[in-house]
XYZ file of C-alpha atoms in Angstrom:
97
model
C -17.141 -9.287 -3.579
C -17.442 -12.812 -5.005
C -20.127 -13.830 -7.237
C -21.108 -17.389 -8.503
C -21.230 -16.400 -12.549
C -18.314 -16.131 -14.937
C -17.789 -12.871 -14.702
C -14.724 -11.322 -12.792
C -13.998 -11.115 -9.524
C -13.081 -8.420 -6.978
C -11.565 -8.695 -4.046
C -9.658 -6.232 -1.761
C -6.227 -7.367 -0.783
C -4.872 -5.572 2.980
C -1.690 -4.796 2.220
C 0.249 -3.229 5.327
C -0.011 -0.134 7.652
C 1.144 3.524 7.234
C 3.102 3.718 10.500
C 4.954 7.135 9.551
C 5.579 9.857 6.646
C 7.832 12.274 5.480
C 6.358 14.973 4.193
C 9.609 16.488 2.382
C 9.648 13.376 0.860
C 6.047 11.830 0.166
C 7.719 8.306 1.684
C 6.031 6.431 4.211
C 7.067 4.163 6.435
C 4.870 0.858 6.244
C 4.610 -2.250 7.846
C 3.746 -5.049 5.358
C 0.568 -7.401 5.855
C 0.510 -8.579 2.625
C 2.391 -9.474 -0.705
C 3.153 -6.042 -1.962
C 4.780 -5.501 -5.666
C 5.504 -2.432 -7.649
C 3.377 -1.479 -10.569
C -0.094 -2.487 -8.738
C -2.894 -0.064 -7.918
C -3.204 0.628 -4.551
C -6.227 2.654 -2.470
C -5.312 3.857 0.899
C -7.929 4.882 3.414
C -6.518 7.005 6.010
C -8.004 7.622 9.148
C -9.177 11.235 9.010
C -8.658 11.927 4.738
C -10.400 11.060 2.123
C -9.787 7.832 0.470
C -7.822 8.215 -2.523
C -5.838 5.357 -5.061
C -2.563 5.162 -6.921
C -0.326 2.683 -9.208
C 2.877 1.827 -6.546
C 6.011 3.136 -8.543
C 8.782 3.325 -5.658
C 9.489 1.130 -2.998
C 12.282 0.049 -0.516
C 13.055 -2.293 2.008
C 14.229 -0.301 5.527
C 17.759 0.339 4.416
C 16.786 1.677 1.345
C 17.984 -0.601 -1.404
C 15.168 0.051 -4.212
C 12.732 -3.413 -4.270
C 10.167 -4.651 -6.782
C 7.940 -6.755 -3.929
C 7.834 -7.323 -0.078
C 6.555 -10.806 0.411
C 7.620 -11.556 3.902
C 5.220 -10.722 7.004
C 5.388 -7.650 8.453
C 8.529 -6.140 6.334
C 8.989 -2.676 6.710
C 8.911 -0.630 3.573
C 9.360 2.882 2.357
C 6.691 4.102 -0.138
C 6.333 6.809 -2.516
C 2.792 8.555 -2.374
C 1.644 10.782 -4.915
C 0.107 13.094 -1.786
C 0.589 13.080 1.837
C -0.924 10.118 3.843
C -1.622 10.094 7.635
C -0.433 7.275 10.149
C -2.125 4.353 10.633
C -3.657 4.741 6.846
C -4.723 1.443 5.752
C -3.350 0.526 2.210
C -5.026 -2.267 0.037
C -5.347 -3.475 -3.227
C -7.874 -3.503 -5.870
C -7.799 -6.609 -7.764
C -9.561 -8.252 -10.657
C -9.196 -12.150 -11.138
């Protein structure tokens, strides 16, 4: 939502794709569409679920060497979630500028 005022700005940033979860360890697979960096609020709206949002604490790249961002297109990283998402969950950030 962009406004023409001096107040803030939000926008929604797509972030990447839940394409598969562990559920013994809360750590999705997902395939990154945009820049995404530990220590930002996320929202993920799954497919069947109800929406629900989180601060991203634990990441890795595909061989699991703990990262702080994933800025190239289409990376695959393993998330953390703080409850069980389904596949093809869409995750995306919240952002204030």
């Amino acid at each position: 939502m962009i406004h023409n005022s001096s107040k803030a700005v939000n926008s929604e940033t797509f972030l990447g794709i839940v394409r598969d979860f562990d559920e013994s360890k809360n750590i999705a697979t997902v395939e990154q569409r945009g820049k995404i960096e530990i220590n930002r609020q996320i929202e993920i709206l799954q497919p069947k679920s109800k929406t629900f949002s989180q601060t991203l604490a634990y990441m890795t790249d595909d061989e699991g060497n703990l990262i702080e961002s994933a800025p190239h297109a289409q990376q695959i990283v393993k998330i953390k979630f703080d409850q069980p998402v389904e596949n093809w969950s869409l995750i995306r950030s919240l952002k204030t500028e």
